[in-house]
PDB file of C-alpha atoms in Angstrom:
ATOM      1  CA  UNK A 139       4.174  44.308 -33.378  1.00  0.00           C
ATOM      2  CA  UNK A 140       7.855  45.066 -32.891  1.00  0.00           C
ATOM      3  CA  UNK A 141       7.139  46.911 -29.618  1.00  0.00           C
ATOM      4  CA  UNK A 142       5.211  43.886 -28.334  1.00  0.00           C
ATOM      5  CA  UNK A 143       8.103  41.566 -29.199  1.00  0.00           C
ATOM      6  CA  UNK A 144      10.494  43.853 -27.320  1.00  0.00           C
ATOM      7  CA  UNK A 145       8.265  43.526 -24.227  1.00  0.00           C
ATOM      8  CA  UNK A 146       7.947  39.727 -24.491  1.00  0.00           C
ATOM      9  CA  UNK A 147      11.661  38.938 -24.966  1.00  0.00           C
ATOM     10  CA  UNK A 148      12.783  40.190 -21.528  1.00  0.00           C
ATOM     11  CA  UNK A 149       9.797  38.472 -19.919  1.00  0.00           C
ATOM     12  CA  UNK A 150      10.728  35.132 -21.519  1.00  0.00           C
ATOM     13  CA  UNK A 151      14.345  35.599 -20.419  1.00  0.00           C
ATOM     14  CA  UNK A 152      13.189  36.182 -16.825  1.00  0.00           C
ATOM     15  CA  UNK A 153      10.940  33.092 -16.929  1.00  0.00           C
ATOM     16  CA  UNK A 154      13.766  30.993 -18.337  1.00  0.00           C
ATOM     17  CA  UNK A 155      16.209  32.326 -15.722  1.00  0.00           C
ATOM     18  CA  UNK A 156      13.794  31.585 -12.874  1.00  0.00           C
ATOM     19  CA  UNK A 157      13.178  28.078 -14.229  1.00  0.00           C
ATOM     20  CA  UNK A 158      16.932  27.427 -14.459  1.00  0.00           C
ATOM     21  CA  UNK A 159      17.465  28.699 -10.898  1.00  0.00           C
ATOM     22  CA  UNK A 160      14.631  26.556  -9.521  1.00  0.00           C
ATOM     23  CA  UNK A 161      15.960  23.483 -11.322  1.00  0.00           C
ATOM     24  CA  UNK A 162      19.415  24.077  -9.844  1.00  0.00           C
ATOM     25  CA  UNK A 163      18.010  24.533  -6.337  1.00  0.00           C
ATOM     26  CA  UNK A 164      15.860  21.397  -6.636  1.00  0.00           C
ATOM     27  CA  UNK A 165      18.973  19.416  -7.526  1.00  0.00           C
ATOM     28  CA  UNK A 166      20.800  20.813  -4.516  1.00  0.00           C
ATOM     29  CA  UNK A 167      17.974  20.109  -2.107  1.00  0.00           C
ATOM     30  CA  UNK A 168      17.488  16.442  -2.871  1.00  0.00           C
ATOM     31  CA  UNK A 169      18.283  13.956  -0.117  1.00  0.00           C
ATOM     32  CA  UNK A 170      22.018  13.692   0.100  1.00  0.00           C
ATOM     33  CA  UNK A 171      23.915  10.564   0.953  1.00  0.00           C
ATOM     34  CA  UNK A 172      27.406  10.333   2.298  1.00  0.00           C
ATOM     35  CA  UNK A 173      30.411   9.235   0.306  1.00  0.00           C
ATOM     36  CA  UNK A 174      29.870   6.226  -1.968  1.00  0.00           C
ATOM     37  CA  UNK A 175      26.097   6.325  -1.443  1.00  0.00           C
ATOM     38  CA  UNK A 176      26.381   5.685   2.294  1.00  0.00           C
ATOM     39  CA  UNK A 177      23.073   6.588   3.985  1.00  0.00           C
ATOM     40  CA  UNK A 178      24.287   5.932   7.561  1.00  0.00           C
ATOM     41  CA  UNK A 179      23.564   9.001   9.666  1.00  0.00           C
ATOM     42  CA  UNK A 180      20.800  10.302   7.394  1.00  0.00           C
ATOM     43  CA  UNK A 181      17.933  11.725   9.468  1.00  0.00           C
ATOM     44  CA  UNK A 182      14.422  12.883   8.661  1.00  0.00           C
ATOM     45  CA  UNK A 183      11.409  13.999  10.676  1.00  0.00           C
ATOM     46  CA  UNK A 184       7.718  13.680   9.877  1.00  0.00           C
ATOM     47  CA  UNK A 185       4.780  11.378  10.426  1.00  0.00           C
ATOM     48  CA  UNK A 186       4.710   7.604  10.532  1.00  0.00           C
ATOM     49  CA  UNK A 187       1.724   5.454   9.649  1.00  0.00           C
ATOM     50  CA  UNK A 188       1.313   1.685   9.674  1.00  0.00           C
ATOM     51  CA  UNK A 189       0.223  -0.988   7.223  1.00  0.00           C
ATOM     52  CA  UNK A 190      -3.445  -1.953   7.246  1.00  0.00           C
ATOM     53  CA  UNK A 191      -4.549  -5.558   7.623  1.00  0.00           C
ATOM     54  CA  UNK A 192      -5.187  -5.933   3.874  1.00  0.00           C
ATOM     55  CA  UNK A 193      -1.407  -5.926   3.276  1.00  0.00           C
ATOM     56  CA  UNK A 194      -0.693  -9.046   5.360  1.00  0.00           C
ATOM     57  CA  UNK A 195       1.161 -11.646   3.242  1.00  0.00           C
ATOM     58  CA  UNK A 196       1.266  -9.355   0.182  1.00  0.00           C
ATOM     59  CA  UNK A 197       4.503  -8.878  -1.720  1.00  0.00           C
ATOM     60  CA  UNK A 198       6.489  -5.724  -0.945  1.00  0.00           C
ATOM     61  CA  UNK A 199       8.573  -3.783  -3.469  1.00  0.00           C
ATOM     62  CA  UNK A 200      11.666  -5.730  -2.360  1.00  0.00           C
ATOM     63  CA  UNK A 201       9.940  -9.037  -3.120  1.00  0.00           C
ATOM     64  CA  UNK A 202       9.518 -10.044   0.527  1.00  0.00           C
ATOM     65  CA  UNK A 203       6.071 -10.775   1.921  1.00  0.00           C
ATOM     66  CA  UNK A 204       4.712  -8.226   4.372  1.00  0.00           C
ATOM     67  CA  UNK A 205       4.144  -9.658   7.871  1.00  0.00           C
ATOM     68  CA  UNK A 206       2.583  -7.617  10.700  1.00  0.00           C
ATOM     69  CA  UNK A 207       4.836  -9.270  13.300  1.00  0.00           C
ATOM     70  CA  UNK A 208       8.150  -8.337  11.613  1.00  0.00           C
ATOM     71  CA  UNK A 209       9.851  -5.012  12.287  1.00  0.00           C
ATOM     72  CA  UNK A 210       9.841  -3.667   8.725  1.00  0.00           C
ATOM     73  CA  UNK A 211       8.983  -0.407   7.002  1.00  0.00           C
ATOM     74  CA  UNK A 212       8.464   1.408   3.727  1.00  0.00           C
ATOM     75  CA  UNK A 213      10.395   4.527   2.730  1.00  0.00           C
ATOM     76  CA  UNK A 214      10.374   6.374  -0.579  1.00  0.00           C
ATOM     77  CA  UNK A 215      14.141   6.355  -1.206  1.00  0.00           C
ATOM     78  CA  UNK A 216      16.184   4.500   1.411  1.00  0.00           C
ATOM     79  CA  UNK A 217      17.838   1.334   0.065  1.00  0.00           C
ATOM     80  CA  UNK A 218      16.197  -2.016   0.777  1.00  0.00           C
ATOM     81  CA  UNK A 219      17.841  -3.697   3.729  1.00  0.00           C
ATOM     82  CA  UNK A 220      18.686  -0.420   5.491  1.00  0.00           C
ATOM     83  CA  UNK A 221      18.298  -0.489   9.269  1.00  0.00           C
ATOM     84  CA  UNK A 222      16.485   2.576  10.531  1.00  0.00           C
ATOM     85  CA  UNK A 223      15.926   3.757  14.093  1.00  0.00           C
ATOM     86  CA  UNK A 224      12.442   5.256  14.352  1.00  0.00           C
ATOM     87  CA  UNK A 225      11.780   7.386  17.434  1.00  0.00           C
ATOM     88  CA  UNK A 226       8.377   8.626  18.567  1.00  0.00           C
ATOM     89  CA  UNK A 227       9.069  12.290  19.355  1.00  0.00           C
ATOM     90  CA  UNK A 228       6.236  12.485  21.901  1.00  0.00           C
ATOM     91  CA  UNK A 229       7.281   9.615  24.186  1.00  0.00           C
ATOM     92  CA  UNK A 230      10.920   8.969  23.217  1.00  0.00           C
ATOM     93  CA  UNK A 231      10.321   5.271  22.430  1.00  0.00           C
ATOM     94  CA  UNK A 232      12.350   3.823  19.540  1.00  0.00           C
ATOM     95  CA  UNK A 233      12.290   0.775  17.310  1.00  0.00           C
ATOM     96  CA  UNK A 234      14.750  -0.543  14.720  1.00  0.00           C
ATOM     97  CA  UNK A 235      13.166  -1.518  11.404  1.00  0.00           C
ATOM     98  CA  UNK A 236      14.401  -2.903   8.095  1.00  0.00           C
ATOM     99  CA  UNK A 237      13.360  -1.106   4.907  1.00  0.00           C
ATOM    100  CA  UNK A 238      11.762  -3.594   2.528  1.00  0.00           C
ATOM    101  CA  UNK A 239       9.081  -1.568   0.711  1.00  0.00           C
ATOM    102  CA  UNK A 240       8.401   1.777  -0.999  1.00  0.00           C
ATOM    103  CA  UNK A 241       6.059   4.440   0.324  1.00  0.00           C
ATOM    104  CA  UNK A 242       4.192   5.974   1.969  1.00  0.00           C
ATOM    105  CA  UNK A 243       2.863   8.156  -0.812  1.00  0.00           C
ATOM    106  CA  UNK A 244       0.811  10.490   1.363  1.00  0.00           C
ATOM    107  CA  UNK A 245       1.969  14.076   1.932  1.00  0.00           C
ATOM    108  CA  UNK A 246       3.693  14.588   5.276  1.00  0.00           C
ATOM    109  CA  UNK A 247       4.323  10.908   5.942  1.00  0.00           C
ATOM    110  CA  UNK A 248       7.930   9.791   5.799  1.00  0.00           C
ATOM    111  CA  UNK A 249       7.729   6.136   6.793  1.00  0.00           C
ATOM    112  CA  UNK A 250       5.122   3.378   6.864  1.00  0.00           C
ATOM    113  CA  UNK A 251       5.767   0.913   9.685  1.00  0.00           C
ATOM    114  CA  UNK A 252       4.677  -2.669  10.158  1.00  0.00           C
ATOM    115  CA  UNK A 253       1.931  -3.006  12.741  1.00  0.00           C
ATOM    116  CA  UNK A 254       4.254  -4.492  15.375  1.00  0.00           C
ATOM    117  CA  UNK A 255       6.885  -1.784  14.850  1.00  0.00           C
ATOM    118  CA  UNK A 256       4.272   0.968  15.154  1.00  0.00           C
ATOM    119  CA  UNK A 257       2.674  -0.565  18.254  1.00  0.00           C
ATOM    120  CA  UNK A 258       6.043  -0.824  19.992  1.00  0.00           C
ATOM    121  CA  UNK A 259       6.477   2.976  19.930  1.00  0.00           C
ATOM    122  CA  UNK A 260       2.908   4.281  19.712  1.00  0.00           C
ATOM    123  CA  UNK A 261      -0.771   3.486  20.048  1.00  0.00           C
ATOM    124  CA  UNK A 262      -2.322   1.857  16.965  1.00  0.00           C
ATOM    125  CA  UNK A 263      -5.582   3.710  17.620  1.00  0.00           C
ATOM    126  CA  UNK A 264      -3.819   7.041  16.997  1.00  0.00           C
ATOM    127  CA  UNK A 265      -3.141   6.054  13.374  1.00  0.00           C
ATOM    128  CA  UNK A 266      -0.241   8.491  12.965  1.00  0.00           C
ATOM    129  CA  UNK A 267       2.677   9.512  15.140  1.00  0.00           C
ATOM    130  CA  UNK A 268       5.354  12.164  14.820  1.00  0.00           C
ATOM    131  CA  UNK A 269       8.734  10.518  14.408  1.00  0.00           C
ATOM    132  CA  UNK A 270      12.386  11.122  13.722  1.00  0.00           C
ATOM    133  CA  UNK A 271      14.212   8.505  11.683  1.00  0.00           C
ATOM    134  CA  UNK A 272      17.925   7.797  11.521  1.00  0.00           C
ATOM    135  CA  UNK A 273      19.679   5.322   9.242  1.00  0.00           C
ATOM    136  CA  UNK A 274      21.986   3.223  11.397  1.00  0.00           C
ATOM    137  CA  UNK A 275      23.072   0.546   8.912  1.00  0.00           C
TER     138      UNK A 275
END
């Protein structure tokens, strides 16, 4: 039994060391803000989707009602009220939106746009577009 314990101890130390290293790296790789929590200048690239019709007039995470015609969006972490420039990487068209909701919670998607915001930079029938976002205010 003693020989088995001698084999297990180094293995547990390695597992613990790897776990500590991964935890440290995860902390370092989180989205960073500027000084005093300033998000201005933060950029991200990924896919944008848009709100379906069932969300019209429903309350968003900020407490505002969702309206298709307003230029608003959902992001997982950006502060409510942030102004974000969203650029379609395929055609270069941009729109400025206000963050007022949380989401999207689908892998690969970084922002969920109101229907009017999405349609101003892309075709609704495509469903998804590749975008770059930049916090401007």
